Short mmCIF file of C-alpha atoms in Angstrom, two decimals:
data_model
loop_
_atom_site.label_atom_id
_atom_site.label_comp_id
_atom_site.label_asym_id
_atom_site.label_seq_id
_atom_site.Cartn_x
_atom_site.Cartn_y
_atom_site.Cartn_z
CA MET X 1 160.31 -28.83 24.18
CA LYS X 2 157.15 -27.94 22.23
CA LYS X 3 153.54 -29.09 22.60
CA LEU X 4 151.61 -29.01 19.33
CA LEU X 5 148.30 -30.66 18.41
CA ASN X 6 148.43 -32.76 21.61
CA THR X 7 151.90 -33.97 20.64
CA LEU X 8 154.95 -33.24 22.78
CA TYR X 9 158.13 -32.64 20.76
CA ILE X 10 161.53 -32.90 22.42
CA THR X 11 163.93 -31.27 19.99
CA SER X 12 167.02 -31.00 22.22
CA ALA X 13 169.35 -33.98 21.98
CA ASP X 14 170.34 -34.15 25.67
CA LYS X 15 166.88 -34.42 27.23
CA TYR X 16 165.76 -37.55 29.10
CA LEU X 17 162.11 -38.42 29.61
CA SER X 18 160.73 -40.00 32.77
CA LEU X 19 157.41 -40.58 34.53
CA ASP X 20 156.33 -38.96 37.77
CA GLY X 21 152.82 -40.01 38.73
CA GLU X 22 150.67 -38.99 35.76
CA ASN X 23 153.21 -36.56 34.33
CA VAL X 24 155.90 -36.73 31.68
CA VAL X 25 159.01 -35.12 33.16
CA VAL X 26 161.75 -33.71 30.92
CA LEU X 27 165.21 -33.84 32.48
CA SER X 28 168.49 -32.19 31.50
CA ASP X 29 171.56 -33.26 33.50
CA LYS X 30 169.13 -34.86 35.99
CA GLN X 31 167.42 -31.49 36.52
CA GLU X 32 163.74 -31.06 35.68
CA VAL X 33 163.19 -28.56 32.87
CA GLY X 34 159.60 -29.38 31.92
CA ARG X 35 156.50 -31.30 32.96
CA VAL X 36 153.35 -32.19 31.01
CA PRO X 37 150.32 -34.25 32.18
CA LEU X 38 150.32 -37.54 30.27
CA HIS X 39 146.54 -37.55 29.88
CA ASN X 40 146.77 -34.37 27.78
CA LEU X 41 148.91 -36.07 25.13
CA GLU X 42 148.25 -38.26 22.11
CA ALA X 43 151.91 -38.65 21.18
CA ILE X 44 155.48 -37.86 22.23
CA VAL X 45 158.28 -37.39 19.69
CA THR X 46 161.87 -37.15 20.90
CA PHE X 47 164.94 -36.29 18.83
CA GLY X 48 167.26 -36.98 21.74
CA PHE X 49 169.82 -39.72 22.27
CA THR X 50 169.40 -40.16 26.04
CA GLY X 51 166.06 -41.97 25.76
CA ALA X 52 163.12 -42.52 28.08
CA SER X 53 162.49 -44.53 31.22
CA PRO X 54 160.87 -47.99 31.02
CA ALA X 55 158.14 -46.68 33.32
CA LEU X 56 157.22 -43.95 30.85
CA MET X 57 157.31 -46.34 27.90
CA GLY X 58 155.00 -48.72 29.77
CA ALA X 59 152.62 -45.91 30.71
CA CYS X 60 152.52 -44.68 27.11
CA ALA X 61 151.74 -48.18 25.82
CA LYS X 62 149.01 -48.63 28.45
CA ARG X 63 147.37 -45.28 27.69
CA ASN X 64 147.76 -45.49 23.91
CA VAL X 65 150.14 -42.53 23.76
CA SER X 66 152.51 -43.07 20.84
CA LEU X 67 156.16 -42.57 21.88
CA SER X 68 158.49 -42.14 18.88
CA PHE X 69 162.29 -41.98 18.84
CA LEU X 70 164.13 -40.15 16.06
CA SER X 71 167.80 -39.50 15.48
CA GLN X 72 169.17 -35.97 15.81
CA SER X 73 169.03 -35.62 12.02
CA GLY X 74 165.36 -36.65 12.02
CA ARG X 75 165.65 -40.28 10.91
CA PHE X 76 162.89 -42.48 12.32
CA LEU X 77 164.24 -45.11 14.74
CA ALA X 78 161.37 -46.73 16.63
CA ARG X 79 157.92 -46.20 18.12
CA VAL X 80 156.26 -47.51 21.27
CA SER X 81 152.47 -47.78 21.11
CA GLY X 82 149.83 -49.82 22.88
CA GLU X 83 148.19 -53.01 21.61
CA GLU X 84 144.68 -51.59 21.30
CA ARG X 85 145.68 -48.79 19.00
CA GLY X 86 148.73 -49.54 16.94
CA ASN X 87 147.44 -47.10 14.29
CA VAL X 88 145.81 -50.01 12.47
CA LEU X 89 142.57 -48.12 11.83
CA LEU X 90 144.43 -45.10 10.50
CA ARG X 91 146.46 -47.19 8.07
CA LYS X 92 143.42 -49.16 6.95
CA LYS X 93 141.63 -45.89 6.16
CA GLN X 94 144.76 -44.65 4.34
CA TYR X 95 144.86 -47.80 2.19
CA PHE X 96 141.13 -47.53 1.49
CA LEU X 97 141.40 -43.91 0.36
CA SER X 98 144.47 -44.63 -1.77
CA GLU X 99 142.38 -47.08 -3.82
CA ASP X 100 139.61 -44.53 -4.36
CA GLU X 101 140.55 -42.20 -7.23
CA LYS X 102 138.19 -39.40 -6.19
CA ALA X 103 139.32 -39.49 -2.56
CA SER X 104 142.96 -39.58 -3.66
CA LEU X 105 142.36 -36.63 -5.98
CA ASN X 106 140.85 -34.56 -3.15
CA ILE X 107 143.99 -35.02 -1.07
CA ALA X 108 146.47 -34.73 -3.95
CA GLN X 109 144.87 -31.46 -5.11
CA ASN X 110 145.71 -29.83 -1.79
CA PHE X 111 149.33 -31.03 -1.97
CA ILE X 112 149.70 -29.42 -5.41
CA ILE X 113 147.74 -26.29 -4.52
CA GLY X 114 150.19 -25.83 -1.64
CA LYS X 115 153.17 -26.41 -3.94
CA VAL X 116 152.05 -23.98 -6.66
CA PHE X 117 151.00 -21.36 -4.10
CA ASN X 118 154.40 -21.56 -2.42
CA ALA X 119 156.29 -21.51 -5.72
CA ARG X 120 154.42 -18.36 -6.71
CA TRP X 121 155.12 -16.81 -3.30
CA VAL X 122 158.86 -17.49 -3.69
CA LEU X 123 158.82 -15.54 -6.96
CA GLU X 124 156.74 -12.71 -5.50
CA ARG X 125 159.02 -12.46 -2.46
CA ALA X 126 162.12 -12.33 -4.66
CA THR X 127 160.53 -9.64 -6.85
CA ARG X 128 159.64 -7.57 -3.81
CA ASP X 129 163.04 -7.86 -2.12
CA HIS X 130 165.32 -7.60 -5.16
CA ALA X 131 163.38 -5.61 -7.76
CA MET X 132 166.49 -3.79 -8.98
CA ARG X 133 168.39 -7.01 -9.68
CA LEU X 134 165.72 -9.14 -11.36
CA ASP X 135 163.76 -9.16 -14.59
CA VAL X 136 160.59 -8.11 -12.78
CA GLU X 137 158.38 -8.21 -15.87
CA ARG X 138 159.40 -11.81 -16.60
CA MET X 139 158.97 -12.86 -12.96
CA LYS X 140 155.53 -11.26 -12.75
CA ARG X 141 154.48 -12.93 -15.98
CA VAL X 142 155.41 -16.37 -14.64
CA SER X 143 153.72 -15.56 -11.32
CA GLY X 144 150.53 -14.78 -13.21
CA GLN X 145 150.74 -18.08 -15.08
CA LEU X 146 151.19 -19.92 -11.78
CA LYS X 147 148.07 -18.20 -10.47
CA LYS X 148 146.17 -19.74 -13.39
CA SER X 149 147.73 -23.12 -12.54
CA LEU X 150 146.31 -22.79 -9.04
CA SER X 151 142.81 -22.38 -10.44
CA SER X 152 143.34 -25.33 -12.79
CA ALA X 153 144.53 -27.54 -9.92
CA GLN X 154 141.48 -26.64 -7.86
CA ASN X 155 139.09 -27.54 -10.66
CA CYS X 156 140.73 -30.58 -12.30
CA ASP X 157 138.84 -33.87 -12.40
CA SER X 158 141.53 -36.56 -12.48
CA ILE X 159 144.91 -37.46 -11.02
CA GLY X 160 146.39 -37.58 -14.53
CA THR X 161 145.25 -34.04 -15.26
CA LEU X 162 146.60 -32.88 -11.89
CA ARG X 163 150.00 -34.39 -12.65
CA GLY X 164 150.04 -32.49 -15.94
CA ILE X 165 149.21 -29.22 -14.19
CA GLU X 166 151.92 -29.85 -11.60
CA GLY X 167 154.50 -30.61 -14.28
CA GLU X 168 153.66 -27.49 -16.28
CA ALA X 169 153.75 -25.33 -13.13
CA ALA X 170 157.14 -26.76 -12.15
CA SER X 171 158.51 -25.96 -15.62
CA LEU X 172 157.25 -22.39 -15.36
CA TYR X 173 158.75 -21.93 -11.91
CA PHE X 174 162.15 -23.34 -12.87
CA SER X 175 162.21 -21.23 -16.04
CA VAL X 176 162.97 -18.20 -13.82
CA PHE X 177 164.90 -19.97 -11.07
CA ASP X 178 168.19 -18.62 -12.40
CA GLU X 179 166.89 -15.08 -11.87
CA MET X 180 166.98 -15.64 -8.11
CA ILE X 181 170.68 -16.51 -8.08
CA LEU X 182 172.12 -13.14 -7.10
CA GLN X 183 175.71 -14.05 -6.21
CA GLN X 184 178.40 -16.22 -7.82
CA LYS X 185 176.60 -16.01 -11.17
CA GLU X 186 179.76 -16.96 -13.02
CA ASP X 187 179.94 -20.28 -11.15
CA PHE X 188 176.29 -21.12 -10.51
CA SER X 189 173.82 -20.91 -13.35
CA PHE X 190 170.57 -22.83 -13.78
CA ARG X 191 169.18 -23.83 -17.16
CA ILE X 192 166.93 -26.84 -16.60
CA ARG X 193 166.06 -29.23 -13.79
CA SER X 194 168.11 -32.44 -14.20
CA ARG X 195 167.64 -35.25 -11.70
CA ARG X 196 169.26 -38.58 -12.53
CA PRO X 197 171.99 -37.56 -12.67
CA PRO X 198 172.21 -33.87 -11.67
CA LEU X 199 174.24 -32.19 -14.42
CA ASP X 200 175.35 -29.03 -12.61
CA ALA X 201 176.08 -27.78 -9.12
CA ILE X 202 172.63 -26.26 -8.52
CA ASN X 203 170.87 -29.46 -9.51
CA ALA X 204 173.22 -31.39 -7.24
CA LEU X 205 172.24 -29.12 -4.34
CA LEU X 206 168.54 -29.38 -5.15
CA SER X 207 168.63 -33.17 -5.41
CA PHE X 208 170.56 -33.53 -2.16
CA THR X 209 168.22 -31.17 -0.31
CA TYR X 210 165.13 -32.92 -1.67
CA THR X 211 166.55 -36.19 -0.36
CA LEU X 212 166.97 -34.66 3.11
CA LEU X 213 163.39 -33.35 2.98
CA THR X 214 162.08 -36.74 1.85
CA HIS X 215 163.72 -38.43 4.84
CA MET X 216 162.08 -35.88 7.13
CA CYS X 217 158.67 -36.60 5.59
CA VAL X 218 159.16 -40.36 5.93
CA ALA X 219 160.02 -39.94 9.60
CA ALA X 220 157.04 -37.61 10.14
CA LEU X 221 154.59 -40.07 8.58
CA GLU X 222 156.05 -43.01 10.51
CA THR X 223 155.76 -40.96 13.69
CA VAL X 224 152.03 -40.32 13.30
CA GLY X 225 151.42 -43.95 12.34
CA MET X 226 150.88 -43.67 8.59
CA ASP X 227 152.47 -45.76 5.86
CA PRO X 228 154.93 -43.51 3.98
CA TYR X 229 154.99 -45.94 1.04
CA VAL X 230 151.30 -45.67 0.08
CA GLY X 231 150.54 -42.32 -1.55
CA PHE X 232 147.65 -40.52 -3.19
CA MET X 233 149.37 -38.77 -6.11
CA HIS X 234 152.65 -40.65 -6.53
CA THR X 235 151.87 -44.21 -7.58
CA ASP X 236 152.89 -47.19 -5.47
CA ARG X 237 156.22 -48.66 -6.42
CA PRO X 238 158.40 -51.07 -4.41
CA GLY X 239 160.91 -49.11 -2.35
CA ARG X 240 159.42 -45.68 -3.17
CA ALA X 241 158.08 -43.63 -0.26
CA SER X 242 155.13 -42.36 -2.31
CA LEU X 243 153.24 -40.60 0.50
CA ALA X 244 156.44 -38.90 1.69
CA LEU X 245 156.93 -37.63 -1.87
CA ASP X 246 153.32 -36.40 -1.86
CA LEU X 247 153.77 -34.61 1.46
CA MET X 248 157.02 -32.91 0.50
CA GLU X 249 155.58 -31.35 -2.69
CA GLU X 250 154.18 -28.30 -0.93
CA LEU X 251 157.41 -27.85 1.05
CA ARG X 252 159.86 -27.93 -1.87
CA PRO X 253 159.74 -24.24 -2.85
CA VAL X 254 159.67 -22.59 0.57
CA PHE X 255 161.82 -25.04 2.51
CA ALA X 256 164.25 -26.71 0.09
CA ASP X 257 164.54 -24.30 -2.88
CA ARG X 258 164.92 -21.17 -0.75
CA PHE X 259 167.54 -23.02 1.30
CA VAL X 260 169.58 -23.83 -1.84
CA LEU X 261 169.32 -20.24 -3.04
CA SER X 262 170.51 -18.98 0.35
CA LEU X 263 173.54 -21.32 0.25
CA ILE X 264 174.64 -19.77 -3.03
CA ASN X 265 173.63 -16.16 -2.39
CA LYS X 266 175.24 -16.14 1.07
CA ARG X 267 178.34 -17.88 -0.33
CA ARG X 268 178.04 -20.87 1.98
CA VAL X 269 179.13 -23.03 -0.95
CA SER X 270 181.55 -22.46 -3.83
CA SER X 271 182.08 -24.06 -7.21
CA SER X 272 185.33 -25.65 -6.01
CA GLY X 273 183.27 -27.97 -3.80
CA PHE X 274 181.76 -29.80 -6.78
CA ARG X 275 183.23 -32.20 -9.29
CA GLN X 276 181.95 -33.85 -12.45
CA LYS X 277 182.06 -37.63 -12.89
CA GLU X 278 182.70 -39.44 -16.17
CA ASN X 279 178.98 -39.92 -16.81
CA GLY X 280 178.38 -36.15 -16.50
CA ALA X 281 176.93 -36.27 -12.99
CA VAL X 282 177.96 -33.43 -10.70
CA ILE X 283 178.51 -34.30 -7.04
CA MET X 284 179.60 -32.48 -3.89
CA ASP X 285 182.88 -33.20 -2.14
CA ASP X 286 182.84 -34.28 1.51
CA ASP X 287 183.55 -30.83 2.95
CA THR X 288 180.77 -29.22 0.95
CA ARG X 289 178.34 -31.96 1.96
CA LYS X 290 179.19 -31.41 5.63
CA ASN X 291 178.77 -27.68 5.20
CA VAL X 292 175.36 -28.14 3.57
CA LEU X 293 174.23 -30.51 6.32
CA SER X 294 175.34 -28.04 8.99
CA ALA X 295 173.42 -25.23 7.30
CA TRP X 296 170.39 -27.51 6.91
CA GLN X 297 170.37 -28.25 10.64
CA MET X 298 170.52 -24.52 11.36
CA ARG X 299 167.65 -23.82 8.96
CA LYS X 300 165.53 -26.48 10.66
CA GLN X 301 165.90 -24.61 13.97
CA GLU X 302 164.58 -21.30 12.62
CA VAL X 303 161.20 -20.40 14.14
CA ILE X 304 158.23 -19.43 11.97
CA LYS X 305 154.50 -19.00 12.50
CA HIS X 306 152.52 -21.89 11.05
CA PRO X 307 149.96 -20.38 8.63
CA PHE X 308 147.15 -22.80 9.54
CA LEU X 309 147.80 -23.48 13.22
CA GLU X 310 148.90 -19.89 13.88
CA GLU X 311 151.48 -21.15 16.36
CA LYS X 312 155.23 -20.70 16.40
CA VAL X 313 157.10 -23.79 15.24
CA GLU X 314 160.59 -24.57 14.01
CA TRP X 315 161.02 -25.19 10.28
CA GLY X 316 162.13 -28.70 11.16
CA MET X 317 158.74 -29.37 12.75
CA VAL X 318 156.72 -28.42 9.67
CA PRO X 319 156.72 -31.92 8.08
CA TYR X 320 155.48 -33.30 11.41
CA THR X 321 152.69 -30.76 11.71
CA GLN X 322 151.59 -31.52 8.15
CA ALA X 323 151.71 -35.28 8.79
CA LEU X 324 149.58 -34.76 11.91
CA LEU X 325 147.06 -32.67 9.98
CA LEU X 326 146.91 -35.30 7.22
CA ALA X 327 146.34 -38.06 9.79
CA ARG X 328 143.57 -36.01 11.39
CA TYR X 329 141.89 -35.52 8.04
CA ILE X 330 142.07 -39.23 7.26
CA ARG X 331 140.60 -40.03 10.68
CA GLY X 332 137.73 -37.66 9.94
CA ASP X 333 138.68 -34.96 12.45
CA LEU X 334 139.15 -32.31 9.72
CA ASP X 335 136.94 -31.54 6.74
CA ALA X 336 139.94 -31.25 4.40
CA TYR X 337 143.71 -31.52 4.52
CA PRO X 338 145.13 -27.99 4.98
CA PRO X 339 148.28 -27.57 2.85
CA PHE X 340 151.21 -25.53 4.14
CA MET X 341 150.76 -22.17 2.38
CA TRP X 342 153.51 -19.85 3.54
CA LYS X 343 153.79 -16.08 3.12
#
């Protein structure tokens, strides 16, 4: 149970929510383990499978407190919200801003600033922790180039230019990604990022992890009432969750990429768990996929200090905090969207 930005998060699967007077009561095996005044909340998000009482759902709808249900893996299931609110105004403002190139650029810049900052930090952290095992001069050179990319992203004047800066920064970052593979070098080597299809085991892990992160971002945006399919940097395309792809950009290096590196360097995966198809695509076998999913769930439970909120949160909550901050910016409650910049 965690209260953050006037949102109550129930992260344990076996918790049941009920109403007692004007309070939300959290129950485990019919025993009260927590209580929060309903009038202090804007939203409730539960990852449990036991549900909530009809009385609480009715009270949330009446008081315009959004009550969202997610699966244990973070997939969005449903949301209860009152008639008066329904997040219509938030979505209308989102659609309006998405059609305004300057407004879209202002938001997209912060997504990419967060991404490049975090990519640079990953390199700096690796250089600091493993100086004797890396080509430090090469890593520092790329880090310096990424620092210039940060300045370019801050000062660019169009979405097209920003996309070019992001693409160049990603190429720089991935040019030294192989340096950070410290174990199983004979089985896991990285040359270039390949997506459709992934052509080696590392790209297969990256693509799978990015998919998991995308689903988390979709659920987070749905939870706060935004449309995950209307983005500011990624263009609208039928079936593409463009805003979720925008939101995940800043989280790729520190959440997904470091997770993949830890799987290899801690020997949680081995080359025997991958096979190559006739078209050259490399895929995981079922056991490896289960192992990765188990490790991903464990990573999501690790507690960190959010750099902007300065509160302790689980890694799995970070997409939700960022979605909340984005919604608050769009509503006009914040002067700018604060990207997740981790150190």
